[in-house]
XYZ file of C-alpha atoms in Angstrom:
665
model
C -24.541 -39.877 -20.648
C -25.833 -38.371 -17.641
C -22.861 -37.983 -14.995
C -23.571 -38.889 -11.529
C -20.453 -37.441 -9.820
C -21.268 -40.322 -6.660
C -18.249 -39.537 -5.077
C -19.434 -35.766 -4.409
C -22.548 -37.457 -2.095
C -20.449 -39.169 0.127
C -19.517 -38.316 3.386
C -16.542 -36.930 5.369
C -15.647 -35.712 8.969
C -13.858 -32.301 9.825
C -13.431 -33.441 13.780
C -16.074 -35.897 14.870
C -18.700 -33.932 13.067
C -20.341 -35.445 9.702
C -20.625 -33.387 6.725
C -23.100 -35.459 4.667
C -21.556 -34.735 0.874
C -18.302 -33.013 -0.503
C -19.783 -29.028 -1.749
C -18.817 -26.703 0.743
C -19.922 -23.371 0.524
C -17.058 -20.873 0.930
C -17.279 -17.488 2.913
C -18.037 -14.421 0.779
C -17.339 -11.041 2.237
C -20.738 -8.925 2.085
C -22.407 -12.428 3.395
C -21.567 -11.825 7.432
C -24.298 -13.074 9.235
C -23.362 -11.598 12.925
C -22.496 -7.709 11.569
C -23.513 -4.835 14.642
C -26.953 -7.300 14.618
C -28.017 -10.360 13.269
C -28.323 -9.920 8.968
C -31.643 -10.401 8.305
C -31.016 -10.216 4.863
C -28.192 -13.123 5.212
C -30.252 -15.637 6.731
C -32.913 -16.731 3.245
C -29.644 -16.496 1.690
C -28.014 -19.059 3.627
C -31.373 -21.252 4.247
C -32.245 -21.025 0.603
C -28.791 -23.087 0.349
C -29.208 -25.510 2.673
C -32.474 -26.393 0.912
C -30.290 -26.274 -2.265
C -27.818 -29.820 -0.731
C -24.972 -28.461 -0.018
C -22.843 -30.347 3.222
C -21.163 -27.235 4.537
C -22.392 -23.690 4.469
C -19.537 -20.771 6.062
C -20.905 -17.656 6.486
C -19.039 -14.674 5.147
C -16.708 -12.591 8.033
C -17.140 -11.663 11.376
C -15.241 -9.794 12.467
C -13.776 -9.940 15.601
C -13.558 -6.230 16.559
C -15.464 -3.975 13.911
C -12.791 -3.871 10.917
C -13.819 0.351 10.829
C -12.468 0.840 14.621
C -15.902 1.579 15.802
C -17.146 0.645 19.370
C -17.684 -3.097 20.033
C -16.582 -6.322 20.237
C -18.349 -10.085 17.780
C -19.933 -12.042 21.630
C -21.439 -8.959 22.114
C -23.326 -9.257 18.506
C -24.198 -13.036 19.727
C -25.013 -12.790 23.101
C -27.325 -10.094 22.033
C -28.920 -12.329 18.801
C -28.572 -15.809 20.821
C -31.992 -16.808 20.259
C -32.308 -15.797 16.956
C -29.148 -17.088 16.472
C -30.233 -20.765 17.669
C -34.184 -20.830 15.467
C -31.966 -19.738 12.274
C -29.554 -22.727 13.040
C -32.617 -25.228 14.213
C -33.728 -24.542 10.736
C -30.827 -25.201 8.939
C -30.477 -28.310 10.559
C -33.382 -29.164 8.994
C -31.759 -29.728 5.456
C -29.027 -31.904 7.312
C -26.612 -28.601 6.761
C -23.797 -28.241 8.876
C -23.032 -24.201 9.389
C -19.739 -22.654 10.532
C -19.255 -19.108 11.433
C -16.410 -17.578 10.081
C -14.329 -15.286 12.644
C -11.985 -12.387 11.232
C -8.980 -11.092 13.344
C -9.008 -8.312 10.642
C -7.792 -6.769 8.044
C -4.627 -5.609 8.388
C -3.118 -3.704 5.014
C -5.775 -4.591 2.799
C -8.227 -2.421 4.734
C -10.121 -0.079 1.968
C -8.647 3.448 3.908
C -11.055 5.088 0.806
C -14.182 3.348 1.811
C -13.129 3.895 5.730
C -13.998 7.662 5.092
C -17.808 6.846 3.924
C -18.581 4.872 7.369
C -20.101 6.901 10.049
C -18.284 6.612 13.177
C -14.826 4.989 12.084
C -11.594 5.776 13.785
C -9.052 4.754 11.096
C -6.475 5.059 13.446
C -7.900 2.587 15.562
C -8.827 0.493 12.489
C -5.381 1.388 10.645
C -3.315 -1.979 12.506
C -1.372 -5.136 11.412
C 1.502 -6.952 12.386
C 4.451 -4.286 11.770
C 4.814 -0.371 12.399
C 4.988 0.934 8.848
C 3.539 -1.530 6.822
C 1.867 -0.249 3.747
C -1.663 -0.084 2.905
C -2.803 -2.149 -0.158
C -5.445 0.989 -1.559
C -3.400 3.786 -0.775
C 0.151 2.166 -0.035
C 1.926 5.530 1.118
C -0.423 5.113 4.293
C 0.859 3.085 6.371
C -0.269 0.356 9.584
C 0.313 0.526 13.320
C 1.296 -2.682 14.566
C -0.828 -4.214 17.714
C 0.449 -4.304 20.777
C 1.177 -8.090 22.453
C -2.072 -6.655 24.992
C -4.213 -6.390 22.060
C -3.454 -9.597 20.493
C -3.917 -11.533 24.080
C -7.447 -9.673 24.033
C -8.757 -10.369 19.957
C -7.196 -14.247 21.065
C -9.457 -14.357 24.045
C -11.841 -13.059 21.992
C -11.854 -16.251 19.398
C -12.704 -18.300 22.686
C -15.344 -16.115 24.076
C -17.053 -16.380 20.555
C -16.922 -19.932 19.831
C -17.861 -20.737 23.102
C -21.547 -18.786 22.273
C -21.523 -19.710 18.508
C -21.864 -23.650 20.179
C -24.712 -22.756 22.461
C -26.341 -21.755 20.053
C -26.275 -24.590 17.676
C -23.235 -23.276 15.118
C -21.603 -27.069 13.673
C -18.412 -24.887 13.991
C -16.533 -21.742 13.320
C -13.647 -20.826 10.306
C -10.925 -19.059 11.673
C -9.997 -15.690 8.842
C -7.400 -16.377 8.356
C -3.958 -17.055 7.217
C -5.108 -16.353 3.454
C -5.364 -13.870 1.036
C -2.880 -11.468 3.146
C -5.334 -10.241 6.051
C -4.219 -9.618 9.390
C -3.266 -13.435 10.646
C -1.260 -13.691 6.975
C 0.443 -10.719 7.761
C 1.353 -11.623 10.957
C 2.759 -15.335 9.129
C 4.904 -13.524 6.184
C 8.241 -12.470 6.565
C 7.610 -10.222 4.223
C 5.226 -8.509 6.279
C 6.304 -9.279 9.973
C 8.980 -7.487 10.921
C 8.329 -7.640 14.534
C 11.590 -8.785 17.707
C 9.564 -10.174 20.165
C 7.349 -13.651 20.185
C 5.193 -12.915 17.285
C 7.980 -12.020 15.172
C 10.835 -13.631 13.666
C 10.881 -17.623 13.058
C 7.816 -19.415 11.195
C 6.807 -20.670 14.939
C 7.123 -17.292 16.657
C 4.990 -16.128 12.993
C 2.396 -18.180 13.285
C 2.006 -18.023 17.719
C -0.696 -15.539 17.091
C -2.470 -18.038 14.746
C -2.083 -21.055 17.145
C -2.692 -19.450 19.918
C -6.283 -18.520 18.673
C -7.057 -22.481 17.696
C -5.927 -23.596 21.164
C -7.933 -20.948 23.269
C -11.531 -21.420 20.590
C -11.096 -25.905 21.689
C -10.566 -24.830 25.718
C -13.262 -22.707 25.240
C -15.410 -25.260 23.340
C -14.050 -28.162 24.034
C -11.335 -30.508 22.097
C -14.026 -31.987 19.727
C -15.590 -28.426 18.846
C -14.580 -28.176 14.355
C -12.300 -25.142 13.513
C -11.386 -24.603 10.030
C -8.393 -22.501 9.390
C -8.646 -20.037 5.811
C -5.319 -20.834 4.360
C -3.679 -19.650 1.065
C -0.697 -22.768 0.169
C 1.582 -20.320 -1.644
C 1.259 -16.199 -1.552
C 2.086 -15.470 -5.054
C 3.435 -12.096 -4.946
C 6.259 -10.860 -6.896
C 6.738 -7.632 -3.976
C 3.933 -5.552 -2.579
C 0.927 -4.932 -4.644
C 2.391 -7.097 -6.641
C 1.168 -10.555 -8.532
C 2.591 -13.533 -10.159
C 0.253 -14.879 -13.083
C -0.011 -18.579 -13.259
C 2.228 -18.864 -16.103
C 5.031 -16.384 -15.146
C 8.510 -17.494 -13.856
C 8.699 -15.058 -10.356
C 10.535 -15.537 -6.599
C 8.541 -15.622 -4.092
C 7.975 -12.634 -2.091
C 5.330 -14.061 0.244
C 4.822 -17.913 1.184
C 6.552 -19.728 -0.907
C 5.161 -23.297 -2.221
C 8.533 -24.785 -0.538
C 7.687 -23.233 3.298
C 3.827 -24.175 3.206
C 4.338 -27.798 4.606
C 5.992 -26.992 7.012
C 2.918 -24.264 7.844
C 0.405 -26.407 7.823
C 2.276 -29.355 10.195
C 1.951 -26.316 12.397
C -1.937 -25.561 12.047
C -2.420 -28.773 12.411
C -1.118 -29.619 15.399
C -2.122 -26.705 16.895
C -5.554 -28.283 16.702
C -6.779 -26.730 13.585
C -9.244 -29.666 12.026
C -9.394 -29.158 8.522
C -7.323 -26.545 5.724
C -9.708 -24.286 3.495
C -7.838 -23.646 0.881
C -6.663 -21.331 -1.910
C -3.640 -19.374 -3.424
C -2.598 -15.442 -3.086
C -3.269 -12.177 -1.691
C -4.339 -8.801 -2.269
C -1.487 -8.261 -3.834
C -2.289 -11.155 -6.131
C -6.099 -11.106 -5.558
C -7.069 -12.951 -9.010
C -5.523 -16.121 -7.334
C -8.317 -15.709 -4.646
C -10.796 -13.872 -5.856
C -10.636 -15.251 -10.015
C -11.920 -13.352 -12.860
C -12.143 -14.916 -16.418
C -9.212 -14.820 -17.343
C -8.072 -16.878 -14.152
C -7.618 -21.123 -15.150
C -10.340 -23.510 -13.895
C -9.497 -25.196 -10.824
C -6.055 -22.875 -11.038
C -5.346 -23.856 -7.369
C -6.001 -27.356 -7.429
C -2.698 -28.465 -7.755
C -1.422 -26.777 -4.730
C -3.952 -27.996 -2.416
C -3.525 -31.559 -3.755
C 0.448 -30.569 -2.827
C -0.608 -29.606 0.692
C -3.285 -32.973 1.409
C -0.088 -34.661 1.077
C 1.875 -33.003 4.434
C -1.679 -32.865 6.996
C -3.921 -35.787 8.009
C -6.831 -33.398 8.495
C -9.443 -32.544 5.644
C -7.955 -30.227 2.793
C -10.943 -28.587 0.469
C -10.189 -26.384 -2.304
C -11.495 -23.262 -3.722
C -11.097 -21.575 -6.605
C -13.171 -21.958 -9.896
C -13.863 -25.122 -8.419
C -17.271 -25.647 -9.599
C -17.386 -27.199 -13.214
C -17.070 -30.711 -11.649
C -16.444 -32.888 -15.277
C -12.822 -31.143 -15.056
C -12.571 -30.979 -10.881
C -14.289 -33.809 -9.434
C -11.827 -36.284 -10.627
C -9.832 -34.611 -7.607
C -12.461 -36.114 -5.303
C -12.063 -39.432 -7.063
C -8.781 -39.977 -6.683
C -8.580 -38.275 -2.924
C -6.560 -35.440 -3.839
C -9.308 -33.296 -1.558
C -11.102 -33.900 1.050
C -14.116 -31.634 -0.815
C -14.709 -28.793 -3.639
C -15.464 -25.287 -2.342
C -17.241 -22.768 -3.803
C -19.045 -19.812 -3.062
C -19.915 -17.985 -6.090
C -21.439 -20.465 -7.664
C -24.233 -20.652 -4.933
C -24.660 -17.152 -5.639
C -25.948 -17.902 -8.961
C -27.447 -21.114 -8.404
C -28.793 -22.135 -4.943
C -29.788 -25.546 -5.668
C -26.668 -26.899 -7.758
C -25.722 -29.928 -5.420
C -28.634 -31.078 -5.112
C -29.301 -31.163 -9.163
C -26.132 -32.707 -9.842
C -27.263 -35.554 -7.821
C -30.251 -35.702 -9.051
C -28.592 -35.942 -12.639
C -29.046 -32.931 -13.808
C -26.012 -31.356 -13.630
C -27.180 -28.904 -17.446
C -29.359 -27.793 -15.659
C -27.296 -25.477 -13.219
C -26.357 -21.928 -14.313
C -22.829 -21.677 -14.368
C -20.964 -18.653 -13.260
C -19.137 -16.836 -15.371
C -16.680 -14.930 -12.798
C -17.395 -11.782 -14.244
C -17.515 -10.033 -10.323
C -20.157 -7.274 -11.375
C -22.704 -8.436 -8.582
C -20.613 -10.042 -6.042
C -18.193 -7.672 -5.907
C -20.884 -4.891 -5.877
C -20.326 -4.117 -1.853
C -17.287 -1.932 -3.383
C -19.710 0.609 -5.281
C -22.389 0.062 -2.104
C -24.527 -1.694 -3.610
C -24.302 -5.020 -1.352
C -23.030 -8.507 -2.291
C -26.156 -10.246 -4.871
C -25.415 -11.948 -8.653
C -24.983 -10.587 -12.140
C -27.214 -13.496 -13.277
C -29.696 -14.084 -10.388
C -31.443 -11.006 -9.090
C -33.045 -12.230 -6.066
C -29.195 -13.629 -4.196
C -29.093 -11.807 -1.149
C -32.359 -10.240 -1.450
C -34.643 -13.891 -1.480
C -37.321 -12.364 0.317
C -38.218 -9.659 -2.373
C -37.665 -11.988 -4.964
C -40.464 -14.963 -4.573
C -41.916 -16.497 -7.762
C -46.006 -15.707 -7.760
C -47.959 -17.697 -9.842
C -49.467 -14.658 -11.949
C -52.681 -13.862 -11.486
C -53.593 -12.859 -15.010
C -51.490 -14.962 -18.215
C -50.796 -12.707 -20.405
C -49.435 -13.354 -24.316
C -46.287 -11.946 -24.282
C -44.196 -10.963 -27.058
C -40.182 -10.876 -26.457
C -38.036 -9.377 -29.651
C -34.324 -10.497 -29.331
C -32.883 -13.512 -28.807
C -29.859 -12.187 -26.670
C -29.308 -12.957 -22.951
C -31.629 -9.925 -21.955
C -33.983 -11.622 -24.316
C -34.391 -15.129 -23.071
C -33.806 -14.182 -19.443
C -37.108 -11.920 -19.898
C -38.856 -15.488 -21.580
C -37.789 -17.623 -18.629
C -38.331 -15.550 -15.918
C -41.989 -14.601 -17.487
C -42.247 -18.843 -17.697
C -42.076 -19.090 -14.501
C -44.781 -17.640 -13.622
C -47.070 -18.823 -16.241
C -46.875 -16.551 -18.600
C -47.332 -17.494 -22.909
C -43.999 -15.879 -24.297
C -42.758 -15.636 -27.950
C -39.151 -15.117 -27.993
C -38.538 -13.384 -31.698
C -34.353 -13.326 -33.110
C -33.674 -11.893 -36.236
C -30.841 -14.587 -36.673
C -31.108 -18.652 -36.591
C -29.035 -18.731 -32.961
C -30.258 -17.138 -29.377
C -27.234 -15.726 -27.905
C -26.897 -11.817 -29.521
C -23.717 -10.178 -28.639
C -22.874 -12.433 -25.735
C -21.657 -14.952 -28.492
C -19.188 -12.187 -29.803
C -18.359 -11.844 -26.092
C -18.022 -15.794 -25.511
C -15.899 -16.003 -28.136
C -11.932 -16.078 -26.343
C -10.452 -19.156 -25.900
C -9.966 -18.511 -22.025
C -14.355 -17.679 -22.267
C -15.187 -21.117 -21.755
C -17.488 -19.976 -19.289
C -19.367 -17.662 -21.020
C -19.687 -20.563 -23.141
C -21.775 -22.335 -20.604
C -23.915 -19.900 -19.956
C -25.436 -19.448 -23.809
C -25.671 -23.087 -23.879
C -27.796 -23.280 -20.765
C -29.685 -20.514 -22.026
C -30.381 -21.857 -24.808
C -31.779 -25.254 -23.046
C -33.786 -23.415 -20.727
C -35.447 -21.731 -23.309
C -35.642 -24.586 -26.003
C -36.600 -27.461 -23.452
C -37.658 -26.553 -20.088
C -40.789 -23.483 -20.408
C -43.820 -25.273 -22.783
C -45.213 -21.375 -22.579
C -41.936 -19.898 -24.555
C -42.428 -20.243 -28.598
C -39.365 -19.079 -30.359
C -39.400 -17.660 -33.614
C -35.293 -17.802 -35.215
C -34.836 -15.958 -38.040
C -37.847 -14.047 -37.601
C -36.864 -9.862 -38.007
C -39.955 -8.016 -36.435
C -40.708 -4.953 -37.756
C -40.446 -2.730 -34.433
C -41.948 -0.086 -35.707
C -45.031 -2.606 -36.091
C -45.470 -4.077 -33.125
C -49.324 -4.087 -33.134
C -48.992 -7.052 -35.757
C -47.774 -9.539 -33.424
C -50.738 -9.343 -31.731
C -49.643 -9.652 -27.995
C -50.250 -8.295 -24.682
C -47.063 -7.371 -23.635
C -43.925 -6.082 -25.947
C -40.432 -6.654 -24.471
C -37.824 -4.733 -26.754
C -34.404 -6.399 -26.796
C -32.279 -5.544 -29.209
C -29.156 -4.833 -28.321
C -27.836 -1.437 -29.104
C -25.560 -0.545 -31.841
C -21.958 -0.321 -32.316
C -20.213 3.116 -32.992
C -17.857 2.595 -36.553
C -14.802 4.453 -37.710
C -14.681 4.308 -41.082
C -11.975 4.912 -43.809
C -11.198 4.546 -47.590
C -8.180 4.168 -47.499
C -8.446 0.948 -46.046
C -10.405 -1.699 -44.094
C -11.543 -1.989 -41.140
C -12.477 -4.600 -38.430
C -15.034 -3.880 -36.207
C -14.583 -5.219 -33.146
C -17.658 -8.052 -33.155
C -16.824 -8.947 -36.780
C -13.306 -9.852 -35.206
C -14.609 -11.754 -32.387
C -17.455 -13.579 -34.520
C -14.373 -14.979 -36.938
C -15.949 -13.022 -39.922
C -12.796 -11.024 -40.708
C -9.302 -11.681 -40.832
C -6.648 -10.068 -39.375
C -2.672 -10.408 -39.806
C 0.454 -10.256 -37.916
C 0.514 -6.734 -36.430
C -2.974 -5.959 -34.910
C -3.681 -1.728 -33.791
C -6.721 -2.389 -31.572
C -8.443 1.548 -31.106
C -10.031 1.437 -28.110
C -9.524 0.040 -24.912
C -12.082 -0.905 -22.288
C -12.956 -4.102 -21.362
C -13.783 -5.158 -24.835
C -10.686 -3.294 -26.908
C -8.457 -4.698 -23.504
C -10.379 -8.280 -23.903
C -9.582 -8.531 -27.365
C -5.495 -7.968 -27.214
C -5.280 -10.072 -24.843
C -7.061 -13.098 -27.332
C -4.486 -11.510 -30.019
C -1.443 -11.742 -28.117
C -2.571 -15.651 -27.697
C -2.697 -15.931 -30.496
C 1.036 -14.737 -30.879
C -0.066 -11.454 -32.896
C 1.875 -8.312 -32.536
C -0.636 -5.871 -30.215
C -0.762 -2.197 -29.628
C -4.108 -0.997 -28.038
C -4.578 3.503 -28.538
C -6.993 4.422 -26.288
C -7.663 8.176 -25.766
C -8.800 8.087 -21.605
C -5.488 7.932 -19.452
C -6.481 4.256 -18.179
C -6.608 1.883 -20.588
C -9.766 -0.476 -19.139
C -11.835 2.597 -16.740
C -14.974 1.224 -16.605
C -17.321 1.221 -13.700
C -18.673 -1.338 -11.692
C -15.596 -3.669 -13.019
C -14.322 -5.565 -10.085
C -10.402 -4.799 -9.562
C -9.226 -8.193 -9.481
C -10.667 -8.627 -13.116
C -8.702 -5.300 -14.188
C -5.613 -6.149 -12.467
C -5.653 -9.525 -13.794
C -5.955 -7.984 -17.169
C -3.620 -5.703 -17.292
C -0.994 -7.762 -15.383
C -1.723 -10.512 -18.776
C -1.166 -7.257 -21.284
C 1.793 -6.998 -19.964
C 3.406 -10.160 -19.755
C 2.385 -11.181 -23.691
C 4.054 -7.329 -24.412
C 0.642 -5.971 -25.826
C 1.569 -2.233 -26.486
C -0.265 0.299 -24.374
C -0.862 3.866 -25.880
C -3.078 5.964 -23.351
C -3.987 9.970 -24.015
C -3.731 9.454 -27.052
C -5.835 10.653 -30.145
C -6.158 8.767 -33.552
C -5.438 11.574 -36.622
C -5.765 9.433 -39.502
C -6.081 5.786 -41.493
C -3.233 5.201 -43.540
C -2.994 2.598 -45.866
C 0.146 1.261 -43.836
C -1.139 1.991 -40.226
C -2.466 5.296 -38.572
C -1.539 8.234 -37.066
C -2.169 9.481 -33.483
C -1.859 12.413 -31.692
C -0.702 12.150 -27.633
C 1.003 15.441 -25.233
C 0.368 18.017 -28.968
C 2.858 15.323 -30.951
C 1.847 13.559 -33.840
C 2.902 9.407 -33.864
C 2.200 6.513 -36.559
C 2.123 3.283 -36.308
C 2.225 0.413 -38.855
C -0.270 -2.543 -38.869
C -1.799 -4.989 -41.160
C -4.835 -4.530 -39.545
C -6.649 -2.441 -37.719
C -9.643 -3.187 -34.577
C -11.847 -0.932 -33.370
C -13.389 -0.984 -30.071
C -15.349 2.357 -29.137
C -18.206 1.852 -27.785
C -22.021 0.619 -28.392
C -25.130 3.097 -28.397
C -28.585 2.411 -27.670
C -31.467 3.533 -30.134
C -32.749 6.303 -27.677
C -34.561 7.461 -31.567
C -37.250 3.896 -30.840
C -36.812 4.259 -27.072
C -38.673 8.134 -27.442
C -41.159 6.734 -30.524
C -42.759 4.551 -27.256
C -42.326 5.839 -24.137
C -45.843 6.867 -23.322
C -46.916 3.330 -24.612
C -47.914 1.720 -21.453
C -47.475 -1.949 -22.474
C -44.158 -1.539 -24.385
C -41.211 -2.031 -22.249
C -37.036 -2.176 -23.249
C -34.857 -4.109 -21.499
C -30.502 -4.174 -21.747
C -28.673 -2.499 -24.206
C -31.289 -1.147 -26.097
C -31.981 0.923 -22.899
C -29.264 1.955 -21.886
C -25.724 0.501 -22.566
C -23.930 -2.106 -19.424
C -23.106 -5.325 -18.386
C -24.989 -8.510 -17.631
C -26.058 -7.322 -14.509
C -28.013 -4.551 -15.918
C -29.833 -6.907 -18.307
C -30.958 -9.679 -16.421
C -31.876 -7.924 -12.973
C -33.982 -5.714 -15.441
C -35.562 -8.650 -16.719
C -36.400 -9.711 -13.655
C -37.565 -7.013 -11.819
C -40.223 -6.389 -15.545
C -40.718 -9.596 -15.291
C -42.183 -9.565 -11.489
C -44.615 -6.805 -12.891
C -46.234 -7.917 -15.691
């Protein structure tokens, strides 16, 4: 029976503004609507989500003053783009959707100094502000920040009011203040650990919150008492110290805002005039709470948000892996919170609220918390989605029916092959999908095997349903191995090879070796003491999985860093490293395995040789694309390669390549 989630589609109010349902799309970096001009890429992105049924959209952060220290104030941008903003809001309102602009006070110590050097016109001295003189930067702790002057604080406060007034004129439904959350500037003022001031903006809690409270009072003065103002709020900081986060199961002493202090903070924010608390947990020092990777539990912030709701009379929204409604919906039913906040789920599937409403929850493509696309702004790719190539590029990826319907053979039923089949079927092509095994999923079945990869397994199930049930033009051939040297036997117009990469292997005549996939698929058992040769993402995830099963684990890695993986988001990396430490995984870097023995192995490090005794050895030393096959067909126009068979990457590369190819055929 399909679960309807009826209460998700009941309205609630923020101040006097009614939101049609309990779906809130939270802000994400890189999706600002106004940022040194009107963002024409962001407009269709938000409109698509409004069409998809979300009740409230909160835009990506627009800083009150350029965070890189360049001249200009936000109100100037708003004034210059007033007509375009009005036009945009009229379009949003066609879908009975409300939209708040998120306005940021600044980054403070969270400013990425290493990024600043690439920003034309950046004034680092101006940008490096904060609540306190000498506060260490998150990314480069040896660099410290200057304290904002009282005059500068007052100027920021006035700017918030002016911007809110202009936004109300433009038709915006409200604003969200960024933020007593995630360790950004206002949060640094609010926390005793980072606010060392001795004036009226430092010291006692009331003084530390003065900046945030005066902002909302100014907004209400300028835009009216009925103009809704949300506060992005971290209930607790989850910090053990600067650049040191606490994991969910870890005992620790709170360095930042404690759960015990949080009710007093929430009450003061409500009394000052805030109309909603949009809650999560964490700071940049404990980034995995506010940008949770796959290793963080689903709905990990819900308990603390529900706790804080007991102390306020305004709506409480909660974010943090809340998209799995079979688990989180009960919080709405039981009135523990008022709304479910998500960001990344809207990147991957803009229509998910309407799909839920129509009883098609299983048609919602699940977010897997990989951060490979949505953290793309950190390596110059802009914010996108690894599993949806069209995100923030909606105008570039229209689904246009093919002028000529082709018969297309897709060889390989992994994620790449299934994505190709789906995208081609959307355009009307006839697809034969060949898979040599008895199941779809390819190597991703192994990747999804650990207990903490439940969303990966949901993604595989989603793909299988799409291929098997949704598209009549896809014909599936399981248990069918195709001779890649004789593709013409398939009699297709186009051939797409998605057969994946081959694992590098390490052999020994002295002992049994277990390759990563053999372990993950359960083909071979391991003993109590296990050594993993090769770190990287796969090796470290295997080590964590083994540790959760109570094994004694050692990782031996050749490189000087246990997870030196291109495009791996900092939050995923740090969470996994911290988990390995918490579970006492022995990590040996800059080490080369020199011999394999029946009792274990020997490795060389810093010119010396060491031995490890173990029951089992798992190798995770990378994969190789099929260069021979690529060379064979390099000049054949109707033969294409997608995924690891071409080059070894992550799901982002696979899904985007499949989508791009499907648009061309």
